[in-house]
Structures are given as structure tokens and as C-alpha cells.
């Protein structure tokens, strides 16, 4: 029987975050973002299992725009953090979003080692051949000779080829796609996601402001068919507007031939196979460069090796099965250690750790005792109770709600007629703020604002944390302490809102403490 | 309360709790000026003193809301019109327990704390007391792990 699961119902909409996208109009990043939004629902993975991790740069704003878990981390270090995330949570689908500067310069080292470790994560490198976020300095992929803000007479440096680097780092899945072909991008991202082990995808991406048309000569619609070669598994390496050109071996190197000319036939062309264990073929493809050769896009290499996080898991299991679980104290002390006597005059060598004297266990027991003591403490116990208990025992007043668009005059009359000292402010169905006596007094007395035309939205305190009635009293005090207010709105199980104030919380704590003390006195008498 | 073991906390003198600096005006000061001072000192009440610096009244946000806003009084009227006269004060040697009881039995939420010479040393509010508890019990209040059930009403990031 077929049972629908959550992931079946996911659509691209589920992955679009409400944040405003802040890339320049015309940036290639938008197309990449769209393709990722399109791919994720197809993977059959629940939404909460996705994590997007980025470093610094324009591309690294990506996690904000994904309605998934995300981590905008430090410059170049996204691969290191992603490795930690994946090793600790192997069930997650971990994506690294980086750029040519972040991934190849600042974090070049991290990228190489993550690739060679074969951690099962997906790395997408947006290559626009420039530092865009910092306004146009040359990057490791800027072509030699290009004039930029930091190379007024042209760069002297040889550029990095990201695909060659990834293959040399023994990446098990290496691919390239272009931001102007959403269909190809989606296909490549999907393959990358399905690959077990590290996936590295370079995306030719255009920076419309600081390096416009960086890839125009190979990806432009008019020249694309002549200058790009699409790698397709099991198919001959063919390209050209009329698919009349191809690649074949000439000795050990690749050469471009026109089919039908000089006796060359389609049978002479190389049949693409990304699964070759020997990476030299993939490397040769990576070395093809414009204008002598077409530039390959598609999957260069896709081989299966055991991934790092699985190897770690296995190693830990194996070690435990042989040696059992061991503790850190034992490891730190080792088999022999020196003990310095008081005054430092005498050195005693100790051998081994007395099995009965297990310091770590003692520390843990100590901590447990402390914890128990804390739980028995009546004040602590009161703080661990539900805030809903206060609402129902002491307060029991549903919150008055006023609209952001209501006038100050209306708010004032409500305050007086309902004898409340605060109200929640709503916009449509959402609570957006709190209005207190003080907000009114301070604004009305000190300014000449018109009570009939001034809206509540003008004087309210916007945005605060809403807690549910199942949160603890401690949670509530925390929110009050942080917000600087005196009232805490709580969401009731019924879906309605209530307000609890500091005085009620104090009353409640006081009451609980008196009760517990009375109980204690009774017990003492009985004893 | 005295028999409670660990919360020596409840026996502490309120003089030790960090008090708010009081806002004080002379009798006859206008409501407008008084509110300006409250705003400047970021405090929800103002003390009114006579020429000998004796406290003769207290006015709070609530008083202003209910006695002034919407009334026929002008902002230039004296604060004396709306203040509560002869407010209760607390001795700086009172214990936290005693103050909690005081807040429990009275409807006010600010109390002036005085020293042995009847001089006001600060204002203790319900909120101040609450914060004191929060600082005293960090494990239960402040150092909590992020709670996914607490919903923020604004969007983070971007």
C-alpha cells in the first residue's frame, strides 16, 4: 500500500524563504537559486533534513534565501563546518555554497581537504571570476591579463581551473554547469545530490555589475553550441550547431574533428564515461580550453568510494567492539604519568589507572547530585512550572487585542473601559506588537499628536517573542528580562492569547514557595 | 519562609538588589515636566517631594493613564493633582520576602526604598525584583537552550 509522506507533498514553494533577495538585478545567482528551489522537492528528502552552509561573498547569502536550516559561516570555512555537520548528523543533506574567492582563495585549503576526504556533501561553487561583494578585485579564476580594480595593467597570475583542482583532489563527483541553462543546472544539481560521497559542481555565473559577460564567449546563446560540449554518459563527445564536430584521441591527447572530414566518422569519437576509476580522462576534459577547444559542461567524474562520515562511524564501532567504551580521563592520564608532590620536591611515577578510582564517573555522579539538589529546590521547581499554570491560577484574562490601524483614541478608551494595562497589537491574523500604558502616556503627554489620526502602529512596541502556555515560568522571565517589558503575551492551547505580567509571576512563585515551606514544616513536626 | 534551606536569597536585604534611580520632582511641578523626567530616567513612576525633601506622593504610568489621559486636566497642571499621596516606602533592610509580600498585598508595582535618614536611595519595581530572580537562577531562566516553541514575530536574517 502506498502511504504518502511529507516529502511527497513538498513543492519548490516550500523551500523559498520569506527574506528579500539582495543580489543585483540581473545577477546569475538568481537562476542558480531557482534551480536549487526546483531540485530539492524532487529528492524525496524531508525539508528539515536540508542544511545550506556558506562562507562569505555574494553567493554566500544563499542560506537566507532557502527556507531550510542554514549557516552563514566564516570566510572560506564553509567546507570545514559542513564536514562537522555531516559527520555529527549523517542523515542530513548538507550543501555548501561558495564562490571563486571564498572557495578557491580564502578557503582553498579547506576545499581541497573536504574533497579528498569524500564527505557526503554537495559543494556548489559559483564562479564569476571576480570579487563581486567587495566591488571588483581579481579572483583566483580571473583570466591572466584581465584589467580589474586591483590589476590596472592586467593580472599576472595564472588562473585556477576549479574542475582540474577538484579532480586532482580526488573528488568523487565533479561537474560543471552554467547559470544560463536552468534545465542543465537542475539535472546536474540532482545528480550531485544523489551521488554518495562529495559532489563538486562549478557553475559559470555572470556578475552583471563587476564582471559582466565573463562567460559570454562560451555561454552566449549565439555561440554556445559551437563553444560548449555537453558531456552525456555513454554518448559520443559531439558538439557544434549541427552536431557535426567531436573529440577523439590523437595519440594520448584530445583533438577536435569534423565528422565526415578527412575520413573521420562518428565511431572515432570518444564515448563519454564519467565512471572511469582512473581520473586522467576526466582531467584531460577539464584541461580543454577556449578557443582551441570546446568547454565541457556536465559530469566529468562520478565514482563511488566509501564516504568519510560512514568510515568514521565504522571505525568508532570497530574500536568499541574491541576495546569497549573508554573515558576521556583514562585517555588523558594514559598508562603512566608523573605526580608532583606538594612543594614540587618529589616526583612519583604512577602506572595505570586504578579501575576502582574512575574520576570521570565520580565527576558525573557529583554533577548528578548537584542537579538533583537543584530540582528539589522550591524556587527552582517553581521556575520549571508551566507559564500556563500562572495564567489559569492567577491571571485568567484573555488579552485585549487591537489592530495596528486603530487610532490612539480607540486604544485609550479600551484601556479605560477594560481596565487593562497592556494590549496585544495585531496585523491581520498576526500578533506584531504590544501596547502598554506607558507607550500611550509617553506619547500623548509629550507630543501634540492627534489621537484620532495617529495609528496604534506608531506608538506600539513592535516584535517580541510569543511563548506558549507550555513554556516554563523561567522561559517567560527570560523573555521579560530580554525584552525590557513587564508583560508577556502567551499563546493558549485554544489558539487565543493571554497576558501574564511580572506581578502575577512573582505572586505565583511566592505562593509555590509558601506551600512548599508549609509542607516542610509539617514533615518536620511529624518527624 | 525562614525555614527554607537554600534560598538564603529570600533573606537578602533589598538594599542589595540593584535599584532604579528615582525620578523626583518638587510639589507643584507640571505633569508635562514630570513625564519628561520619567522618560529621561526611563522609569515608570515619579516621586513628589515637599520643600523639606519629604516624599508626599507618587505618580505612575497607571495614574497618568487613568487620571490624566482623556481628562480635562492640562499638561501644565501640577503633578499633585493626579499623584497618590503618602506612598508606602520600604526600608533598605527589608528582606526580599517582605517585599514580595508587600507587592502581593498592594496593587502598586513601584516602591521607594529609604535609608535610616528617610532618604530615598532608589526605586524597587516588580520588574526589578523579577530580574533579580533571573540573575539569581541563571540555570532556570537565562542559560536556556533555544526553544523552538518560542515564535519570534519578526523575520531574522536577510
XYZ file of C-alpha atoms in Angstrom:
685
model
C 0.000 0.000 0.000
C 1.238 3.454 -0.827
C 1.445 5.826 2.096
C 2.008 9.471 1.256
C 4.839 11.048 3.199
C 5.664 14.626 3.968
C 8.303 14.859 1.275
C 5.790 13.824 -1.392
C 3.868 16.965 -0.750
C 6.862 19.324 -0.933
C 6.979 21.825 -3.750
C 9.501 24.474 -4.707
C 7.408 26.948 -2.703
C 8.289 25.117 0.499
C 11.935 25.995 0.002
C 11.537 29.683 -0.759
C 12.294 31.793 2.280
C 10.370 34.989 3.009
C 13.613 37.016 3.104
C 14.123 39.684 0.447
C 16.763 38.522 -2.003
C 19.557 41.066 -2.098
C 21.534 40.373 -5.217
C 21.898 42.892 -8.021
C 19.157 42.764 -10.631
C 20.424 40.549 -13.433
C 22.799 38.526 -11.243
C 23.304 34.911 -12.272
C 22.786 33.881 -8.650
C 19.017 34.181 -9.055
C 18.967 31.450 -11.692
C 21.062 29.154 -9.508
C 18.774 29.782 -6.529
C 15.742 28.982 -8.664
C 17.264 25.742 -9.871
C 18.047 24.672 -6.316
C 14.474 25.525 -5.265
C 13.316 23.313 -8.112
C 15.583 20.360 -7.357
C 15.009 19.905 -3.635
C 11.347 18.787 -3.789
C 12.364 16.049 -6.250
C 14.844 14.443 -3.883
C 12.281 12.883 -1.554
C 14.052 14.262 1.481
C 12.025 15.930 4.268
C 12.537 19.668 4.410
C 14.019 19.644 7.884
C 16.858 17.405 6.719
C 18.391 20.057 4.442
C 21.193 22.340 5.581
C 22.811 25.056 3.474
C 26.180 26.270 4.672
C 28.069 29.163 3.156
C 31.169 31.258 3.722
C 31.430 34.908 2.695
C 30.631 36.596 -0.570
C 27.612 37.323 -2.738
C 26.918 33.628 -3.277
C 27.212 33.014 0.451
C 23.995 34.921 1.133
C 22.309 31.831 -0.255
C 21.186 30.251 3.064
C 18.994 33.288 3.822
C 17.017 32.580 0.707
C 16.436 28.910 1.434
C 13.606 28.010 3.763
C 15.754 25.245 5.278
C 18.324 25.099 8.013
C 21.259 27.266 7.096
C 24.509 28.634 8.402
C 26.246 31.720 7.016
C 29.677 30.989 8.398
C 33.192 32.413 8.179
C 35.178 33.232 5.086
C 36.309 30.095 3.276
C 35.398 27.779 6.148
C 32.033 26.511 4.979
C 33.528 23.121 3.914
C 35.028 22.609 7.387
C 31.774 23.448 9.138
C 29.782 21.335 6.691
C 32.118 18.409 7.412
C 31.324 18.732 11.105
C 27.601 18.968 10.449
C 27.628 15.887 8.232
C 29.814 13.748 10.482
C 27.677 14.559 13.514
C 24.379 14.179 11.609
C 24.938 11.763 8.716
C 21.218 11.709 7.906
C 21.241 15.360 6.758
C 21.516 16.553 3.164
C 24.328 19.076 3.500
C 25.023 21.713 0.845
C 27.941 24.110 0.695
C 27.501 27.290 -1.294
C 30.733 29.072 -2.134
C 32.328 31.250 -4.779
C 35.628 31.527 -6.622
C 37.092 33.816 -3.944
C 35.645 32.115 -0.881
C 36.237 28.562 -2.113
C 39.479 28.839 -4.065
C 41.400 31.622 -2.365
C 40.402 32.215 1.236
C 39.193 28.663 1.770
C 41.213 26.853 -0.891
C 42.851 24.679 1.713
C 39.576 23.641 3.315
C 38.032 22.855 -0.048
C 40.876 20.570 -1.095
C 40.749 18.566 2.115
C 36.996 18.241 2.142
C 37.147 16.919 -1.414
C 39.856 14.390 -0.670
C 38.056 13.178 2.448
C 34.987 12.421 0.356
C 32.496 13.721 2.890
C 28.986 13.132 1.502
C 28.107 16.787 0.965
C 27.256 18.827 -2.135
C 29.502 21.768 -2.896
C 28.328 24.339 -5.413
C 30.948 26.871 -6.446
C 29.610 29.990 -8.166
C 32.421 31.066 -10.472
C 32.087 34.634 -11.729
C 35.854 35.228 -11.944
C 35.753 38.345 -9.741
C 35.265 39.506 -6.153
C 31.801 40.964 -6.595
C 30.788 41.666 -2.993
C 33.881 43.825 -2.492
C 33.322 45.535 -5.835
C 35.623 44.099 -8.435
C 39.045 42.849 -7.347
C 40.531 39.971 -9.375
C 39.963 36.486 -8.025
C 41.821 33.162 -8.457
C 39.762 32.429 -11.565
C 40.163 35.819 -13.268
C 41.860 35.161 -16.627
C 45.509 36.198 -16.834
C 45.829 39.696 -18.249
C 42.358 40.929 -17.254
C 42.188 44.506 -16.038
C 40.347 44.832 -12.725
C 40.395 47.323 -9.868
C 43.379 45.529 -8.333
C 45.105 44.795 -11.625
C 45.067 48.084 -13.561
C 47.653 46.735 -16.022
C 46.228 43.231 -16.149
C 46.658 40.321 -13.739
C 49.947 38.452 -13.882
C 48.602 35.337 -12.236
C 47.666 32.069 -13.872
C 44.101 31.244 -13.036
C 42.920 28.171 -11.162
C 40.777 25.720 -13.052
C 38.309 24.590 -10.371
C 37.451 21.343 -12.160
C 41.125 20.359 -12.506
C 41.672 21.176 -8.864
C 38.700 19.087 -7.765
C 39.816 16.105 -9.837
C 43.382 16.432 -8.534
C 41.920 16.475 -5.009
C 40.299 13.100 -5.769
C 36.732 14.366 -5.643
C 34.382 11.508 -6.499
C 31.786 13.642 -8.310
C 32.908 16.608 -10.397
C 30.615 18.558 -12.682
C 30.176 21.913 -14.364
C 27.049 23.759 -15.390
C 26.061 27.260 -16.495
C 23.719 29.807 -14.956
C 22.030 30.483 -18.289
C 20.706 26.938 -18.619
C 18.244 26.189 -15.795
C 17.395 22.771 -17.179
C 21.020 21.656 -17.251
C 21.657 23.146 -13.827
C 18.716 21.292 -12.321
C 19.855 18.000 -13.816
C 23.421 18.436 -12.577
C 22.336 19.501 -9.076
C 20.095 16.470 -8.900
C 22.903 14.112 -9.858
C 25.182 15.833 -7.358
C 22.596 15.377 -4.603
C 22.094 11.700 -5.430
C 25.830 10.963 -5.514
C 27.112 9.206 -2.401
C 30.286 10.993 -1.409
C 31.491 14.509 -2.048
C 29.974 16.327 -5.038
C 31.654 19.351 -6.532
C 29.785 21.497 -9.049
C 31.261 24.565 -10.696
C 28.664 26.972 -12.060
C 29.701 29.502 -14.690
C 27.946 32.530 -13.229
C 27.719 36.060 -14.516
C 28.374 39.090 -12.329
C 26.349 41.688 -14.160
C 27.956 44.619 -12.347
C 31.648 43.908 -11.852
C 32.486 41.320 -14.483
C 29.679 41.367 -16.986
C 29.796 38.807 -19.790
C 32.597 36.893 -18.071
C 31.451 33.721 -19.825
C 29.753 35.297 -22.812
C 32.202 33.910 -25.351
C 31.363 30.333 -24.383
C 27.849 30.509 -22.962
C 26.235 33.191 -25.148
C 23.163 31.875 -26.934
C 24.695 32.627 -30.340
C 27.977 30.808 -29.683
C 27.038 28.221 -27.102
C 26.582 25.308 -29.496
C 29.996 25.877 -31.045
C 31.909 26.516 -27.870
C 30.347 24.209 -25.318
C 30.372 20.449 -25.333
C 27.712 18.738 -23.239
C 29.071 15.623 -21.538
C 26.491 12.845 -21.582
C 27.129 9.461 -20.048
C 27.516 6.716 -22.666
C 27.273 9.087 -25.608
C 29.981 10.247 -28.031
C 31.628 13.594 -27.345
C 29.859 15.657 -30.006
C 29.217 19.356 -30.345
C 28.525 22.105 -32.877
C 25.339 23.784 -34.054
C 24.683 20.901 -36.412
C 26.335 18.341 -34.105
C 28.955 17.743 -36.734
C 32.049 18.057 -34.576
C 33.527 15.849 -31.947
C 36.532 14.888 -29.841
C 38.781 11.939 -30.492
C 42.144 10.742 -29.272
C 45.198 11.769 -31.220
C 47.913 9.773 -29.539
C 47.241 10.417 -25.882
C 45.706 13.871 -26.288
C 42.252 15.005 -27.298
C 41.645 16.588 -30.674
C 38.687 18.272 -32.314
C 37.491 16.709 -35.587
C 34.748 17.475 -38.031
C 32.712 14.350 -38.695
C 32.969 13.335 -42.302
C 36.142 15.318 -42.970
C 39.488 13.595 -43.583
C 37.787 10.269 -43.239
C 36.728 10.725 -39.609
C 33.467 9.076 -38.604
C 31.300 9.153 -35.502
C 32.828 5.825 -34.471
C 36.159 7.586 -33.942
C 34.702 9.861 -31.261
C 35.313 9.180 -27.618
C 32.295 7.793 -25.765
C 31.901 9.690 -22.528
C 32.278 7.658 -19.361
C 32.397 9.606 -16.117
C 32.676 6.425 -14.059
C 36.279 5.631 -15.043
C 38.239 4.994 -11.885
C 41.386 6.455 -13.478
C 40.900 10.209 -13.341
C 43.264 11.089 -16.195
C 40.455 11.137 -18.787
C 38.369 13.496 -16.619
C 41.460 15.617 -16.124
C 42.042 15.814 -19.869
C 38.479 17.003 -20.342
C 38.988 19.601 -17.618
C 42.038 20.932 -19.415
C 40.135 21.708 -22.604
C 40.144 25.442 -23.034
C 38.593 28.015 -25.262
C 39.259 28.994 -28.051
C 41.229 25.918 -29.186
C 38.657 23.531 -27.743
C 35.040 23.454 -26.739
C 34.484 23.850 -22.997
C 32.893 20.768 -21.428
C 29.832 21.084 -19.201
C 28.170 18.150 -17.457
C 29.584 15.417 -15.256
C 33.354 14.887 -15.605
C 33.717 12.235 -12.986
C 31.325 10.163 -10.882
C 32.843 7.249 -8.994
C 31.711 5.552 -5.818
C 34.069 5.496 -2.868
C 33.094 5.000 0.724
C 32.294 8.342 2.299
C 34.131 9.830 5.236
C 31.285 10.005 7.722
C 30.494 6.312 7.183
C 34.141 5.375 7.640
C 34.241 7.301 10.913
C 31.137 5.575 12.139
C 32.563 2.176 11.245
C 35.868 2.939 12.900
C 34.190 4.014 16.132
C 32.022 0.887 16.149
C 35.037 -1.326 15.495
C 37.085 0.326 18.227
C 34.253 -0.032 20.733
C 33.711 -3.671 19.842
C 37.374 -4.438 20.546
C 38.175 -2.163 23.467
C 34.745 -1.229 24.820
C 33.736 2.339 25.630
C 36.522 4.232 27.311
C 36.598 7.523 29.074
C 38.499 10.701 28.487
C 40.157 10.862 31.906
C 41.704 7.486 31.311
C 42.963 8.590 27.916
C 44.453 11.802 29.270
C 46.268 10.002 32.066
C 47.475 7.226 29.805
C 49.280 4.177 31.069
C 51.828 6.059 33.117
C 52.034 9.548 34.455
C 54.007 11.620 36.896
C 52.606 13.097 40.032
C 54.336 16.074 41.605
C 54.162 16.063 45.392
C 53.326 19.136 47.408
C 56.021 21.746 47.151
C 57.123 20.146 43.928
C 60.028 18.415 45.590
C 59.219 14.853 44.802
C 58.190 13.098 41.612
C 56.282 9.838 41.797
C 55.697 7.767 38.754
C 52.316 6.069 38.651
C 51.450 3.265 36.353
C 47.984 2.650 35.029
C 44.699 3.898 36.344
C 43.115 2.217 39.313
C 39.973 0.733 37.915
C 38.037 1.495 41.076
C 39.126 5.074 41.031
C 37.342 6.316 37.987
C 37.499 10.060 38.151
C 35.130 10.674 35.317
C 32.399 8.616 36.900
C 32.942 10.466 40.134
C 32.628 13.811 38.391
C 29.449 12.680 36.711
C 27.969 11.495 39.981
C 28.845 14.805 41.548
C 27.092 16.671 38.755
C 24.061 14.456 39.066
C 23.832 15.212 42.783
C 24.002 18.933 42.055
C 21.265 18.582 39.506
C 19.032 16.688 41.899
C 19.594 19.295 44.554
C 18.575 21.977 42.077
C 15.389 20.190 41.129
C 14.426 19.791 44.776
C 14.945 23.490 45.436
C 11.455 25.028 45.639
C 12.355 28.209 43.768
C 13.957 26.211 41.005
C 10.919 23.937 40.889
C 8.602 26.938 40.623
C 10.630 28.290 37.690
C 10.270 24.962 35.935
C 6.494 25.003 36.083
C 4.355 25.928 33.094
C 3.591 29.572 32.488
C 0.077 28.402 31.655
C -0.356 27.472 35.336
C 0.064 31.107 36.270
C -2.337 32.216 33.626
C -5.032 29.850 34.795
C -4.402 30.220 38.547
C -3.723 33.904 38.882
C -4.410 35.886 35.793
C -7.012 34.356 33.619
C -7.621 37.340 31.480
C -7.673 36.923 27.777
C -5.533 39.520 26.122
C -7.201 42.535 24.617
C -6.249 42.807 21.004
C -6.208 45.963 18.950
C -5.361 46.467 15.300
C -2.280 48.339 14.119
C -4.624 50.554 12.143
C -6.818 51.551 15.066
C -6.463 55.087 16.365
C -4.814 56.092 19.576
C -8.167 57.425 20.770
C -9.692 53.980 20.415
C -6.780 52.424 22.291
C -7.183 54.897 25.149
C -10.887 54.221 25.506
C -10.229 50.477 25.506
C -7.560 50.839 28.199
C -10.028 52.708 30.378
C -13.093 50.598 29.784
C -11.344 47.258 30.133
C -9.092 48.361 32.981
C -6.058 46.674 31.425
C -2.518 47.960 31.428
C -1.443 46.387 28.150
C -2.856 45.077 24.893
C -1.626 42.991 22.015
C -1.435 44.622 18.622
C -2.407 42.576 15.597
C -1.987 42.985 11.900
C -4.413 40.712 10.091
C -4.106 37.417 11.987
C -0.645 38.009 13.297
C 0.464 39.494 16.597
C 3.005 42.154 15.749
C 3.442 44.150 18.909
C 2.458 45.171 22.392
C 0.889 48.420 23.551
C 1.253 49.441 27.194
C 0.011 52.296 29.334
C 3.445 53.760 29.248
C 3.569 53.860 25.444
C 0.381 55.889 25.486
C 1.342 58.183 28.325
C 4.783 58.984 26.961
C 3.469 59.751 23.502
C 0.287 61.578 24.375
C 1.672 63.748 27.130
C 4.901 64.710 25.455
C 3.804 65.291 21.924
C 0.958 67.041 20.267
C -0.003 64.040 18.169
C -3.596 63.823 17.096
C -5.247 60.939 18.952
C -7.831 60.426 16.259
C -5.468 60.188 13.317
C -2.379 58.661 14.925
C -2.378 54.912 14.487
C -1.530 52.350 17.122
C 1.304 51.126 14.898
C 3.006 54.438 15.535
C 3.373 54.057 19.307
C 3.395 50.292 19.906
C 6.464 48.204 20.691
C 6.991 46.021 17.679
C 8.022 42.380 17.649
C 8.553 40.312 20.752
C 8.728 36.628 21.421
C 5.483 34.741 21.777
C 5.641 31.829 24.137
C 3.094 29.110 24.512
C 1.384 28.208 27.735
C 3.541 25.075 27.892
C 6.764 27.045 28.209
C 8.231 27.305 31.694
C 7.990 30.208 34.072
C 11.753 30.514 33.582
C 11.255 30.946 29.829
C 8.778 33.716 30.496
C 11.093 35.538 32.874
C 13.848 35.181 30.320
C 11.760 36.824 27.625
C 10.759 39.602 30.031
C 14.352 40.156 31.100
C 15.493 40.383 27.488
C 12.619 42.422 26.121
C 12.603 45.019 28.861
C 8.828 44.846 29.123
C 6.611 43.971 32.048
C 4.081 41.861 30.203
C 4.357 38.600 28.409
C 1.822 37.524 25.855
C 1.229 33.791 25.804
C -0.363 31.689 23.160
C -3.013 29.481 24.726
C -3.798 25.959 23.620
C -7.189 27.213 22.474
C -5.392 29.424 19.953
C -6.304 32.572 21.863
C -3.822 34.884 23.534
C -3.421 35.728 27.166
C -1.185 38.149 29.005
C 0.773 37.442 32.145
C 2.634 40.219 33.927
C 5.603 40.253 36.247
C 3.492 40.803 39.311
C 1.499 37.661 38.640
C 4.681 35.677 38.110
C 6.041 36.940 41.399
C 2.787 36.070 43.170
C 2.898 32.609 41.758
C 6.472 31.964 42.794
C 5.712 33.319 46.231
C 2.692 31.076 46.564
C 4.541 27.948 45.469
C 7.343 28.686 47.915
C 4.959 29.231 50.820
C 3.222 25.953 50.014
C 6.481 24.051 49.902
C 7.618 25.600 53.189
C 4.381 24.708 54.898
C 4.790 21.155 53.708
C 8.305 21.084 55.039
C 7.184 22.341 58.440
C 4.509 19.666 58.599
C 7.054 16.995 57.799
C 9.384 18.335 60.463
C 6.658 18.164 63.109
C 5.797 14.619 62.117
C 9.399 13.568 62.446
C 9.830 31.348 54.563
C 12.555 31.438 57.169
C 12.930 27.693 57.254
C 13.773 27.347 53.582
C 17.322 25.983 53.275
C 18.906 27.015 50.023
C 17.189 30.320 49.193
C 19.117 32.471 51.541
C 18.234 34.558 48.550
C 14.860 35.319 50.103
C 16.523 36.611 53.227
C 18.690 39.064 51.373
C 18.276 42.762 52.055
C 16.643 44.647 49.230
C 19.363 47.238 49.532
C 21.482 44.671 47.680
C 19.093 44.369 44.770
C 20.074 46.846 42.122
C 17.546 49.621 42.471
C 16.450 52.070 39.834
C 17.498 55.663 40.246
C 14.430 57.603 41.332
C 12.860 60.446 39.398
C 11.980 63.158 41.895
C 10.145 66.445 41.398
C 9.058 69.205 43.716
C 5.400 69.555 44.573
C 3.753 71.848 42.047
C 5.809 70.668 39.044
C 3.741 70.354 35.880
C 2.581 66.961 34.659
C 4.399 67.522 31.403
C 7.741 68.171 33.083
C 7.234 65.188 35.360
C 6.599 62.886 32.408
C 9.655 64.268 30.623
C 11.782 63.362 33.617
C 10.237 59.873 33.784
C 11.115 59.344 30.177
C 14.640 60.640 30.647
C 15.196 58.374 33.644
C 13.388 55.513 31.905
C 11.237 54.795 34.928
C 7.519 54.165 35.324
C 6.943 56.356 38.383
C 7.852 59.734 39.794
C 8.209 60.819 43.413
C 6.842 64.164 44.532
C 8.568 65.869 47.478
C 7.791 68.938 49.565
C 10.232 71.781 50.250
C 11.882 69.697 53.008
C 12.526 66.821 50.586
C 9.920 64.654 52.314
C 8.051 62.336 49.985
C 4.452 63.413 49.763
C 3.297 61.481 46.721
C 3.993 59.136 43.866
C 2.598 59.181 40.311
C 2.858 56.208 37.970
C 2.128 55.325 34.366
C -1.194 53.938 35.564
C -2.102 57.175 37.367
C -1.267 59.164 34.288
C -3.284 56.855 32.092
C -6.367 56.844 34.227
C -6.298 60.290 35.842
C -4.769 62.420 33.149
C -5.098 60.991 29.619
C -8.636 61.764 28.468
C -9.326 64.079 31.416
C -9.835 67.815 31.240
C -6.526 68.467 33.003
C -3.887 70.322 31.016
C -0.271 69.210 30.829
C 0.651 72.342 32.729
C -1.408 71.317 35.753
C 0.569 70.335 38.842
C 1.512 66.680 39.219
C -0.055 66.872 42.690
C -3.481 66.601 41.016
C -3.020 63.032 39.982
C -0.458 61.600 42.415
C -1.211 59.075 45.128
C -0.457 60.740 48.456
C 1.737 59.357 51.228
C 3.045 56.335 49.370
C 4.283 53.278 51.199
C 8.053 53.030 51.389
C 10.343 50.128 52.131
C 13.282 50.108 54.499
C 16.552 49.176 52.820
C 16.962 46.411 55.390
C 13.706 44.745 54.431
C 14.169 41.251 53.019
C 13.234 40.103 49.554
C 10.470 38.039 51.134
C 8.992 41.058 52.865
C 8.949 42.998 49.608
C 7.294 40.142 47.752
C 4.627 40.103 50.462
C 4.234 43.838 50.122
C 3.771 43.644 46.374
C 1.417 40.752 46.974
C -0.893 42.647 49.283
C -0.830 46.008 47.476
C -1.620 46.900 43.928
C 1.361 49.161 43.343
C 4.345 47.971 41.372
C 6.966 50.515 42.434
C 8.156 51.144 45.931
C 10.640 53.797 47.100
C 13.409 52.318 49.232
C 14.652 54.571 52.046
C 17.676 54.578 54.322
C 17.808 55.215 58.085
C 17.528 59.003 57.479
C 14.331 58.575 55.470
C 16.238 59.483 52.331
C 15.211 57.719 49.134
C 18.034 55.546 47.826
C 16.175 54.049 44.892
C 13.023 52.588 43.478
C 12.307 48.887 43.553
C 9.861 47.688 40.928
C 8.190 44.345 40.449
C 10.246 44.052 37.295
C 13.483 44.851 39.108
C 12.731 42.104 41.581
C 11.947 39.735 38.742
C 15.258 40.495 37.082
C 16.971 39.874 40.391
C 15.431 36.404 40.472
C 16.508 35.856 36.873
C 20.106 36.696 37.727
C 19.949 34.554 40.830
C 18.707 31.487 38.951
C 20.593 31.522 35.656
C 20.170 27.805 35.066
C 16.384 28.086 35.070
C 15.986 31.450 33.445
C 18.855 32.831 31.434
C 21.001 29.967 30.254
C 18.232 28.145 28.475
C 18.746 26.387 25.177
C 16.972 27.955 22.220
C 13.338 26.925 22.393
C 11.707 26.223 19.075
C 8.268 26.714 20.564
C 9.003 30.380 21.183
C 7.984 32.099 17.986
C 9.599 35.312 17.028
C 7.263 37.751 15.381
C 9.900 39.211 13.097
C 11.979 37.551 10.428
C 15.635 37.063 11.163
C 18.449 37.233 8.674
C 18.464 38.835 5.286
